[in-house]
JSON list of C-alpha atoms in Angstrom, two decimals:
[
{"chain": "A", "resi": 1, "resn": "MET", "atom": "CA", "xyz": [0.12, -0.09, 0.03]},
{"chain": "A", "resi": 2, "resn": "TYR", "atom": "CA", "xyz": [0.77, 3.77, -0.53]},
{"chain": "A", "resi": 3, "resn": "TYR", "atom": "CA", "xyz": [1.65, 5.83, 2.33]},
{"chain": "A", "resi": 4, "resn": "ALA", "atom": "CA", "xyz": [1.84, 9.79, 2.62]},
{"chain": "A", "resi": 5, "resn": "ILE", "atom": "CA", "xyz": [4.59, 11.20, 4.54]},
{"chain": "A", "resi": 6, "resn": "MET", "atom": "CA", "xyz": [3.79, 14.91, 5.18]},
{"chain": "A", "resi": 7, "resn": "SER", "atom": "CA", "xyz": [6.53, 16.78, 7.02]},
{"chain": "A", "resi": 8, "resn": "THR", "atom": "CA", "xyz": [6.58, 20.04, 8.40]},
{"chain": "A", "resi": 9, "resn": "ASP", "atom": "CA", "xyz": [9.77, 22.20, 8.66]},
{"chain": "A", "resi": 10, "resn": "VAL", "atom": "CA", "xyz": [10.94, 24.13, 11.59]},
{"chain": "A", "resi": 11, "resn": "GLU", "atom": "CA", "xyz": [11.60, 28.00, 10.83]},
{"chain": "A", "resi": 12, "resn": "GLN", "atom": "CA", "xyz": [14.54, 28.75, 9.18]},
{"chain": "A", "resi": 13, "resn": "SER", "atom": "CA", "xyz": [15.62, 25.13, 8.01]},
{"chain": "A", "resi": 14, "resn": "MET", "atom": "CA", "xyz": [17.13, 25.73, 4.83]},
{"chain": "A", "resi": 15, "resn": "GLU", "atom": "CA", "xyz": [21.03, 25.28, 6.31]},
{"chain": "A", "resi": 16, "resn": "ARG", "atom": "CA", "xyz": [19.58, 22.15, 8.12]},
{"chain": "A", "resi": 17, "resn": "ARG", "atom": "CA", "xyz": [18.19, 21.05, 4.91]},
{"chain": "A", "resi": 18, "resn": "LYS", "atom": "CA", "xyz": [21.32, 21.51, 3.52]},
{"chain": "A", "resi": 19, "resn": "THR", "atom": "CA", "xyz": [23.63, 19.74, 5.65]},
{"chain": "A", "resi": 20, "resn": "ALA", "atom": "CA", "xyz": [21.25, 16.40, 5.41]},
{"chain": "A", "resi": 21, "resn": "ARG", "atom": "CA", "xyz": [19.94, 16.94, 1.85]},
{"chain": "A", "resi": 22, "resn": "GLU", "atom": "CA", "xyz": [22.56, 14.28, 0.45]},
{"chain": "A", "resi": 23, "resn": "GLN", "atom": "CA", "xyz": [21.57, 11.57, 2.50]},
{"chain": "A", "resi": 24, "resn": "HIS", "atom": "CA", "xyz": [17.93, 12.45, 2.37]},
{"chain": "A", "resi": 25, "resn": "ILE", "atom": "CA", "xyz": [18.01, 12.05, -1.45]},
{"chain": "A", "resi": 26, "resn": "ALA", "atom": "CA", "xyz": [19.50, 8.87, -1.31]},
{"chain": "A", "resi": 27, "resn": "ARG", "atom": "CA", "xyz": [17.21, 7.66, 0.66]},
{"chain": "A", "resi": 28, "resn": "LEU", "atom": "CA", "xyz": [14.55, 8.69, -2.07]},
{"chain": "A", "resi": 29, "resn": "ASN", "atom": "CA", "xyz": [17.04, 7.24, -4.96]},
{"chain": "A", "resi": 30, "resn": "LEU", "atom": "CA", "xyz": [16.63, 3.93, -3.08]},
{"chain": "A", "resi": 31, "resn": "LEU", "atom": "CA", "xyz": [13.03, 3.78, -2.66]},
{"chain": "A", "resi": 32, "resn": "ARG", "atom": "CA", "xyz": [12.84, 4.98, -6.49]},
{"chain": "A", "resi": 33, "resn": "ASP", "atom": "CA", "xyz": [15.26, 2.30, -7.52]},
{"chain": "A", "resi": 34, "resn": "GLU", "atom": "CA", "xyz": [13.46, -0.11, -6.05]},
{"chain": "A", "resi": 35, "resn": "GLY", "atom": "CA", "xyz": [10.06, 0.67, -7.77]},
{"chain": "A", "resi": 36, "resn": "ARG", "atom": "CA", "xyz": [8.32, 1.72, -4.71]},
{"chain": "A", "resi": 37, "resn": "LEU", "atom": "CA", "xyz": [8.38, 5.80, -4.71]},
{"chain": "A", "resi": 38, "resn": "LEU", "atom": "CA", "xyz": [5.27, 7.54, -6.15]},
{"chain": "A", "resi": 39, "resn": "LEU", "atom": "CA", "xyz": [6.52, 11.26, -5.96]},
{"chain": "A", "resi": 40, "resn": "ALA", "atom": "CA", "xyz": [8.68, 13.43, -3.63]},
{"chain": "A", "resi": 41, "resn": "GLY", "atom": "CA", "xyz": [9.56, 16.99, -2.83]},
{"chain": "A", "resi": 42, "resn": "PRO", "atom": "CA", "xyz": [9.40, 19.81, -0.96]},
{"chain": "A", "resi": 43, "resn": "HIS", "atom": "CA", "xyz": [6.84, 22.44, 0.06]},
{"chain": "A", "resi": 44, "resn": "PRO", "atom": "CA", "xyz": [8.48, 26.04, -1.12]},
{"chain": "A", "resi": 45, "resn": "ALA", "atom": "CA", "xyz": [7.60, 29.14, 1.29]},
{"chain": "A", "resi": 46, "resn": "ILE", "atom": "CA", "xyz": [6.95, 31.24, -1.42]},
{"chain": "A", "resi": 47, "resn": "ASP", "atom": "CA", "xyz": [5.06, 30.87, -4.66]},
{"chain": "A", "resi": 48, "resn": "SER", "atom": "CA", "xyz": [8.45, 29.80, -6.91]},
{"chain": "A", "resi": 49, "resn": "THR", "atom": "CA", "xyz": [10.28, 26.28, -8.10]},
{"chain": "A", "resi": 50, "resn": "ASP", "atom": "CA", "xyz": [13.70, 28.29, -6.70]},
{"chain": "A", "resi": 51, "resn": "PRO", "atom": "CA", "xyz": [12.56, 30.33, -3.19]},
{"chain": "A", "resi": 52, "resn": "GLY", "atom": "CA", "xyz": [15.84, 31.49, -2.67]},
{"chain": "A", "resi": 53, "resn": "ASP", "atom": "CA", "xyz": [16.17, 32.58, 1.01]},
{"chain": "A", "resi": 54, "resn": "ALA", "atom": "CA", "xyz": [12.47, 32.12, 1.75]},
{"chain": "A", "resi": 55, "resn": "GLY", "atom": "CA", "xyz": [13.18, 28.61, 1.64]},
{"chain": "A", "resi": 56, "resn": "MET", "atom": "CA", "xyz": [10.62, 25.68, 2.15]},
{"chain": "A", "resi": 57, "resn": "THR", "atom": "CA", "xyz": [7.96, 24.66, 4.69]},
{"chain": "A", "resi": 58, "resn": "GLY", "atom": "CA", "xyz": [8.05, 21.02, 4.69]},
{"chain": "A", "resi": 59, "resn": "SER", "atom": "CA", "xyz": [7.71, 17.83, 2.35]},
{"chain": "A", "resi": 60, "resn": "LEU", "atom": "CA", "xyz": [5.50, 15.16, 0.87]},
{"chain": "A", "resi": 61, "resn": "VAL", "atom": "CA", "xyz": [6.65, 11.58, 0.07]},
{"chain": "A", "resi": 62, "resn": "VAL", "atom": "CA", "xyz": [4.60, 9.11, -1.39]},
{"chain": "A", "resi": 63, "resn": "ALA", "atom": "CA", "xyz": [5.51, 5.45, -1.23]},
{"chain": "A", "resi": 64, "resn": "GLU", "atom": "CA", "xyz": [4.82, 2.03, -1.04]},
{"chain": "A", "resi": 65, "resn": "PHE", "atom": "CA", "xyz": [5.45, 0.10, 2.37]},
{"chain": "A", "resi": 66, "resn": "GLY", "atom": "CA", "xyz": [4.44, -3.00, 3.85]},
{"chain": "A", "resi": 67, "resn": "SER", "atom": "CA", "xyz": [2.64, -1.55, 6.76]},
{"chain": "A", "resi": 68, "resn": "LEU", "atom": "CA", "xyz": [1.90, 1.91, 8.66]},
{"chain": "A", "resi": 69, "resn": "GLU", "atom": "CA", "xyz": [4.27, 0.84, 10.90]},
{"chain": "A", "resi": 70, "resn": "GLU", "atom": "CA", "xyz": [6.94, 0.39, 8.50]},
{"chain": "A", "resi": 71, "resn": "ALA", "atom": "CA", "xyz": [6.40, 3.77, 6.67]},
{"chain": "A", "resi": 72, "resn": "GLN", "atom": "CA", "xyz": [6.79, 5.75, 9.97]},
{"chain": "A", "resi": 73, "resn": "GLN", "atom": "CA", "xyz": [9.67, 4.00, 10.98]},
{"chain": "A", "resi": 74, "resn": "TRP", "atom": "CA", "xyz": [11.32, 4.91, 7.38]},
{"chain": "A", "resi": 75, "resn": "ALA", "atom": "CA", "xyz": [9.96, 8.47, 7.85]},
{"chain": "A", "resi": 76, "resn": "ASP", "atom": "CA", "xyz": [11.62, 8.51, 11.94]},
{"chain": "A", "resi": 77, "resn": "ALA", "atom": "CA", "xyz": [14.70, 7.43, 10.15]},
{"chain": "A", "resi": 78, "resn": "ASP", "atom": "CA", "xyz": [14.84, 10.21, 7.30]},
{"chain": "A", "resi": 79, "resn": "PRO", "atom": "CA", "xyz": [18.18, 12.56, 7.67]},
{"chain": "A", "resi": 80, "resn": "TYR", "atom": "CA", "xyz": [16.11, 15.63, 7.70]},
{"chain": "A", "resi": 81, "resn": "VAL", "atom": "CA", "xyz": [14.39, 14.30, 11.15]},
{"chain": "A", "resi": 82, "resn": "ASN", "atom": "CA", "xyz": [17.59, 13.64, 12.67]},
{"chain": "A", "resi": 83, "resn": "ALA", "atom": "CA", "xyz": [19.21, 17.25, 11.58]},
{"chain": "A", "resi": 84, "resn": "GLY", "atom": "CA", "xyz": [16.15, 18.90, 13.04]},
{"chain": "A", "resi": 85, "resn": "VAL", "atom": "CA", "xyz": [14.70, 20.07, 9.61]},
{"chain": "A", "resi": 86, "resn": "TYR", "atom": "CA", "xyz": [10.73, 18.63, 10.73]},
{"chain": "A", "resi": 87, "resn": "GLU", "atom": "CA", "xyz": [8.80, 19.80, 13.65]},
{"chain": "A", "resi": 88, "resn": "ARG", "atom": "CA", "xyz": [6.38, 17.45, 12.71]},
{"chain": "A", "resi": 89, "resn": "VAL", "atom": "CA", "xyz": [5.42, 14.33, 10.48]},
{"chain": "A", "resi": 90, "resn": "VAL", "atom": "CA", "xyz": [2.74, 12.48, 9.85]},
{"chain": "A", "resi": 91, "resn": "VAL", "atom": "CA", "xyz": [2.30, 9.29, 7.96]},
{"chain": "A", "resi": 92, "resn": "LYS", "atom": "CA", "xyz": [-1.11, 8.11, 6.50]},
{"chain": "A", "resi": 93, "resn": "PRO", "atom": "CA", "xyz": [-2.46, 5.61, 4.38]},
{"chain": "A", "resi": 94, "resn": "PHE", "atom": "CA", "xyz": [-3.02, 7.06, 0.65]},
{"chain": "A", "resi": 95, "resn": "LYS", "atom": "CA", "xyz": [-4.69, 5.80, -2.45]},
{"chain": "A", "resi": 96, "resn": "PRO", "atom": "CA", "xyz": [-3.94, 6.65, -5.72]},
{"chain": "A", "resi": 97, "resn": "VAL", "atom": "CA", "xyz": [-7.10, 7.27, -7.70]},
{"chain": "A", "resi": 98, "resn": "LEU", "atom": "CA", "xyz": [-5.80, 9.72, -10.79]},
{"chain": "A", "resi": 99, "resn": "PRO", "atom": "CA", "xyz": [-4.56, 9.95, -13.29]}
]
């Protein structure tokens, strides 16, 4: 089943994001290579694909896991969590309908 991992950044998270980004992306690439990643990306703080100093407000990952517990464990081990980028992470089952 797919799960949505919805994360909210702490204020002024860009420096923390930069320090953990390589490890964060490596984990996402592993999910992609395993054919389990539906989509992933950040939420820019402003209406721009390159928000610059405004930074990001959070992230969304939708990926396939064996259970909600497995998805939660994966989310809890994210390098962004360990780096203090996220103030909150919510994991919910997700049912793709469209396109």
